[in-house]
CSV table of C-alpha atoms in Angstrom, one decimal:
chain,number,residue,atom,x,y,z
H,1050,TYR,CA,-0.3,0.0,0.4
H,1051,ALA,CA,3.1,2.4,0.7
H,1052,ALA,CA,4.4,1.6,-2.3
H,1053,LEU,CA,1.1,2.2,-4.4
H,1054,ALA,CA,-0.2,5.2,-2.3
H,1055,GLY,CA,3.0,6.9,-3.6
H,1056,GLY,CA,5.9,7.0,-0.4
H,1057,GLY,CA,5.0,10.1,1.0
H,1058,LEU,CA,6.7,11.1,4.3
H,1059,SER,CA,3.7,10.5,6.2
H,1060,VAL,CA,3.3,7.4,4.3
H,1061,GLN,CA,6.9,5.9,4.9
H,1062,ARG,CA,6.6,7.2,8.9
H,1063,ALA,CA,3.2,4.8,9.0
H,1064,ALA,CA,4.9,2.1,6.9
H,1065,ILE,CA,7.8,2.0,8.9
H,1066,MET,CA,5.2,1.9,12.0
H,1067,ALA,CA,3.6,-1.3,10.9
H,1068,THR,CA,6.0,-2.7,10.6
H,1069,ALA,CA,8.3,-2.1,13.9
H,1070,GLU,CA,4.4,-3.4,15.3
H,1071,LEU,CA,4.4,-6.7,13.4
H,1072,ALA,CA,8.2,-6.9,14.5
H,1073,VAL,CA,8.6,-6.8,18.0
H,1074,LEU,CA,5.1,-9.2,18.3
H,1075,PHE,CA,6.5,-11.4,15.9
H,1076,ALA,CA,9.6,-11.2,18.1
H,1077,GLU,CA,8.2,-11.2,21.7
H,1078,ARG,CA,4.9,-12.8,21.0
H,1079,SER,CA,3.2,-10.6,23.1
H,1080,ALA,CA,1.5,-6.7,23.7
H,1081,ALA,CA,5.1,-4.5,24.0
H,1082,ALA,CA,3.0,-1.4,21.9
H,1083,TRP,CA,5.6,0.6,23.4
H,1084,ARG,CA,8.2,-0.9,22.7
H,1085,ALA,CA,7.1,-1.2,18.7
H,1086,PHE,CA,6.4,2.8,18.5
H,1087,ALA,CA,10.2,3.3,20.7
H,1088,LEU,CA,11.3,1.1,17.5
H,1089,ALA,CA,8.8,2.9,14.7
H,1090,LEU,CA,10.7,6.8,16.8
H,1091,LEU,CA,14.3,5.5,16.1
H,1092,LEU,CA,13.7,3.7,12.5
H,1093,VAL,CA,12.5,6.5,11.0
H,1094,SER,CA,14.5,9.6,12.6
H,1095,ALA,CA,17.4,6.8,11.5
H,1096,LEU,CA,16.0,6.6,7.9
H,1097,GLN,CA,14.1,10.2,7.7
H,1098,PRO,CA,16.9,12.3,10.2
H,1099,LEU,CA,15.8,15.7,8.4
H,1100,ALA,CA,12.2,14.7,9.7
H,1101,VAL,CA,12.4,15.5,13.2
H,1102,THR,CA,12.4,19.2,12.0
H,1103,GLN,CA,9.3,18.7,11.1
H,1104,PRO,CA,6.2,19.1,13.1
H,1105,GLY,CA,3.9,16.4,11.8
H,1106,PHE,CA,6.7,13.9,12.6
H,1107,TRP,CA,6.0,15.1,16.7
H,1108,LEU,CA,1.8,15.2,15.6
H,1109,SER,CA,1.7,11.9,14.4
H,1110,PHE,CA,4.3,10.3,17.3
H,1111,LEU,CA,2.0,12.4,19.2
H,1112,ALA,CA,-1.3,11.0,17.8
H,1113,VAL,CA,-0.2,7.4,18.1
H,1114,ALA,CA,1.0,7.9,21.7
H,1115,ALA,CA,-2.8,9.1,22.7
H,1116,LEU,CA,-3.9,6.5,20.9
H,1117,PHE,CA,-2.3,3.5,22.8
H,1118,ALA,CA,-2.3,5.9,26.5
H,1119,GLY,CA,-6.2,5.8,25.8
H,1120,PHE,CA,-7.0,1.9,25.0
H,1121,GLY,CA,-3.9,0.8,26.9
H,1122,ALA,CA,-1.6,0.1,24.7
H,1123,ARG,CA,-3.9,-3.5,23.9
H,1124,LEU,CA,-3.4,-4.5,20.6
H,1125,GLN,CA,-6.4,-5.7,20.5
H,1126,ALA,CA,-9.2,-4.1,18.0
H,1127,PRO,CA,-12.0,-2.5,20.6
H,1128,GLY,CA,-15.8,-2.6,19.8
H,1129,TRP,CA,-16.9,-0.4,16.6
H,1130,ARG,CA,-18.9,2.3,18.9
H,1131,GLU,CA,-15.1,2.6,20.9
H,1132,ALA,CA,-13.5,3.0,17.5
H,1133,LEU,CA,-15.9,5.0,16.0
H,1134,TRP,CA,-15.8,8.3,18.6
H,1135,LYS,CA,-12.6,7.2,21.6
H,1136,PRO,CA,-10.1,7.8,18.7
H,1137,GLN,CA,-11.2,10.5,17.5
H,1138,TRP,CA,-10.9,12.6,21.4
H,1139,LEU,CA,-8.1,11.3,21.8
H,1140,VAL,CA,-6.1,12.2,19.6
H,1141,GLY,CA,-7.9,16.1,19.1
H,1142,LEU,CA,-7.4,16.2,23.1
H,1143,ALA,CA,-3.8,15.4,22.3
H,1144,LEU,CA,-3.1,17.4,19.5
H,1145,MET,CA,-5.0,20.3,21.2
H,1146,VAL,CA,-1.7,22.3,22.8
H,1147,PRO,CA,1.2,21.6,20.5
H,1148,LEU,CA,-1.6,23.3,17.4
H,1149,ALA,CA,-1.9,25.5,19.4
H,1150,LEU,CA,1.7,26.3,19.8
H,1151,LEU,CA,3.1,25.4,16.7
H,1152,GLY,CA,0.0,28.7,15.5
H,1153,LEU,CA,-1.6,25.7,13.3
H,1154,PRO,CA,-5.7,25.7,12.6
H,1155,GLN,CA,-7.4,23.4,14.2
H,1156,ALA,CA,-10.1,22.9,12.2
H,1157,PRO,CA,-13.7,22.8,15.2
H,1158,LEU,CA,-15.4,20.1,12.4
H,1159,GLY,CA,-12.7,17.8,12.2
H,1160,PRO,CA,-13.3,15.6,14.2
H,1161,ALA,CA,-17.5,15.4,13.0
H,1162,VAL,CA,-15.5,15.1,9.4
H,1163,ASN,CA,-13.3,12.2,10.5
H,1164,LEU,CA,-15.8,10.4,11.5
H,1165,VAL,CA,-17.2,10.4,7.8
H,1166,ALA,CA,-14.0,10.2,5.6
H,1167,ILE,CA,-11.6,8.1,7.8
H,1168,PRO,CA,-14.5,4.9,7.4
H,1169,VAL,CA,-15.6,5.5,3.8
H,1170,VAL,CA,-11.9,6.1,2.8
H,1171,ASP,CA,-10.7,3.3,4.8
H,1172,LEU,CA,-13.6,0.4,4.1
H,1173,LEU,CA,-14.6,1.7,0.5
H,1174,VAL,CA,-12.3,3.7,-1.6
H,1175,VAL,CA,-9.0,2.3,-0.8
H,1176,PRO,CA,-10.2,-1.6,-0.9
H,1177,ALA,CA,-11.9,-0.6,-4.6
H,1178,SER,CA,-8.7,1.2,-6.0
H,1179,LEU,CA,-6.0,-1.4,-4.6
H,1180,LEU,CA,-8.3,-4.2,-5.8
H,1181,GLY,CA,-8.6,-2.1,-8.6
H,1182,VAL,CA,-5.0,-2.4,-9.4
H,1183,LEU,CA,-4.2,-5.9,-8.7
H,1184,LEU,CA,-6.8,-6.6,-11.3
H,1185,LEU,CA,-5.7,-5.2,-13.9
H,1186,ALA,CA,-3.8,-7.3,-15.5
H,1187,ILE,CA,-6.4,-9.8,-15.1
H,1188,SER,CA,-9.3,-7.9,-16.3
H,1189,GLU,CA,-9.7,-4.3,-17.5
H,1190,PRO,CA,-13.1,-4.2,-17.3
H,1191,LEU,CA,-13.5,-5.5,-13.9
H,1192,ALA,CA,-10.4,-3.0,-12.5
H,1193,VAL,CA,-11.8,0.3,-14.7
H,1194,ALA,CA,-15.2,-1.0,-12.5
H,1195,LEU,CA,-13.9,-1.0,-9.7
H,1196,SER,CA,-11.9,2.5,-10.5
H,1197,GLY,CA,-15.4,4.2,-11.6
H,1198,PHE,CA,-16.7,2.9,-7.9
H,1199,ALA,CA,-14.2,4.7,-6.0
H,1200,LEU,CA,-14.3,7.6,-8.0
H,1201,ARG,CA,-18.1,8.1,-7.6
H,1202,VAL,CA,-17.9,7.5,-3.8
H,1203,LEU,CA,-15.2,10.0,-3.3
H,1204,GLU,CA,-17.4,12.9,-5.5
H,1205,PRO,CA,-19.7,12.9,-2.4
H,1206,LEU,CA,-17.3,12.2,0.2
H,1207,HIS,CA,-14.7,15.6,-2.2
H,1208,ALA,CA,-18.0,18.1,-1.5
H,1209,GLY,CA,-18.2,17.6,1.9
H,1210,LEU,CA,-15.5,17.9,2.3
H,1211,THR,CA,-15.3,21.5,0.0
H,1212,LEU,CA,-18.1,22.9,2.2
H,1213,ALA,CA,-16.6,21.6,5.6
H,1214,ALA,CA,-12.8,23.0,5.0
H,1215,ALA,CA,-15.3,26.8,3.6
H,1216,TYR,CA,-15.7,26.3,8.3
H,1217,ALA,CA,-12.2,25.6,8.4
H,1218,PRO,CA,-9.4,28.3,10.2
H,1219,PRO,CA,-7.6,30.5,7.7
H,1220,PRO,CA,-4.0,29.2,6.9
H,1221,ARG,CA,-1.2,31.3,8.5
H,1222,GLY,CA,1.9,32.2,6.4
H,1223,PRO,CA,5.0,32.5,8.2
H,1224,GLU,CA,4.8,35.9,8.2
H,1225,ASP,CA,2.0,35.1,11.2
H,1226,ALA,CA,4.6,32.7,13.2
H,1227,PRO,CA,5.2,33.7,16.5
H,1228,VAL,CA,9.1,35.4,16.9
H,1229,TRP,CA,10.1,31.8,19.0
H,1230,GLN,CA,10.2,29.8,15.9
H,1231,MET,CA,11.1,32.8,13.6
H,1232,ALA,CA,14.1,32.4,15.5
H,1233,LEU,CA,14.0,28.8,16.4
H,1234,ALA,CA,13.7,28.2,12.5
H,1235,GLY,CA,16.4,30.8,11.8
H,1236,ILE,CA,18.7,28.7,13.9
H,1237,CYS,CA,17.7,25.3,12.3
H,1238,ALA,CA,19.1,26.6,8.8
H,1239,LEU,CA,22.1,27.6,10.4
H,1240,CYS,CA,22.8,23.6,11.8
């Protein structure tokens, strides 16, 4: 999936984290989620050293840490009701202060949008798209039909996301950054 998704930084980070989790589970055969978390942090830092200078690196690991803490670092899946609402508020609360300190916007509709968008993309769009790619060598019409299904599902989702974005706070530019962030950025640039 990571290769098909284009291998962006966040996708690489997720793939490394999932691989670390599986490696720890395979080696220890116990629920050592925090050990896998530490291994993933170490691997991503080693493989992408400049990633540690980006807020997304720290925010994504903080989000996963919030999920581990909130679910007790258990590796079994929660019930479907708990899986729908609990991750949203855990991550939202965990990232509220860091986002504010970084001067990054917080979308008030974010949890509601994620409650719809994540299951739609995870359960419909991604499986249909990946299956379509796999079936392309076997049956082009079936592959095209699956891709068309994914696009038809994305159209209303895109319309809803566009509507929700109209209520999001405006993005901030570098000129809006606090002095301490600009000074830190200058120090990092010199290093």
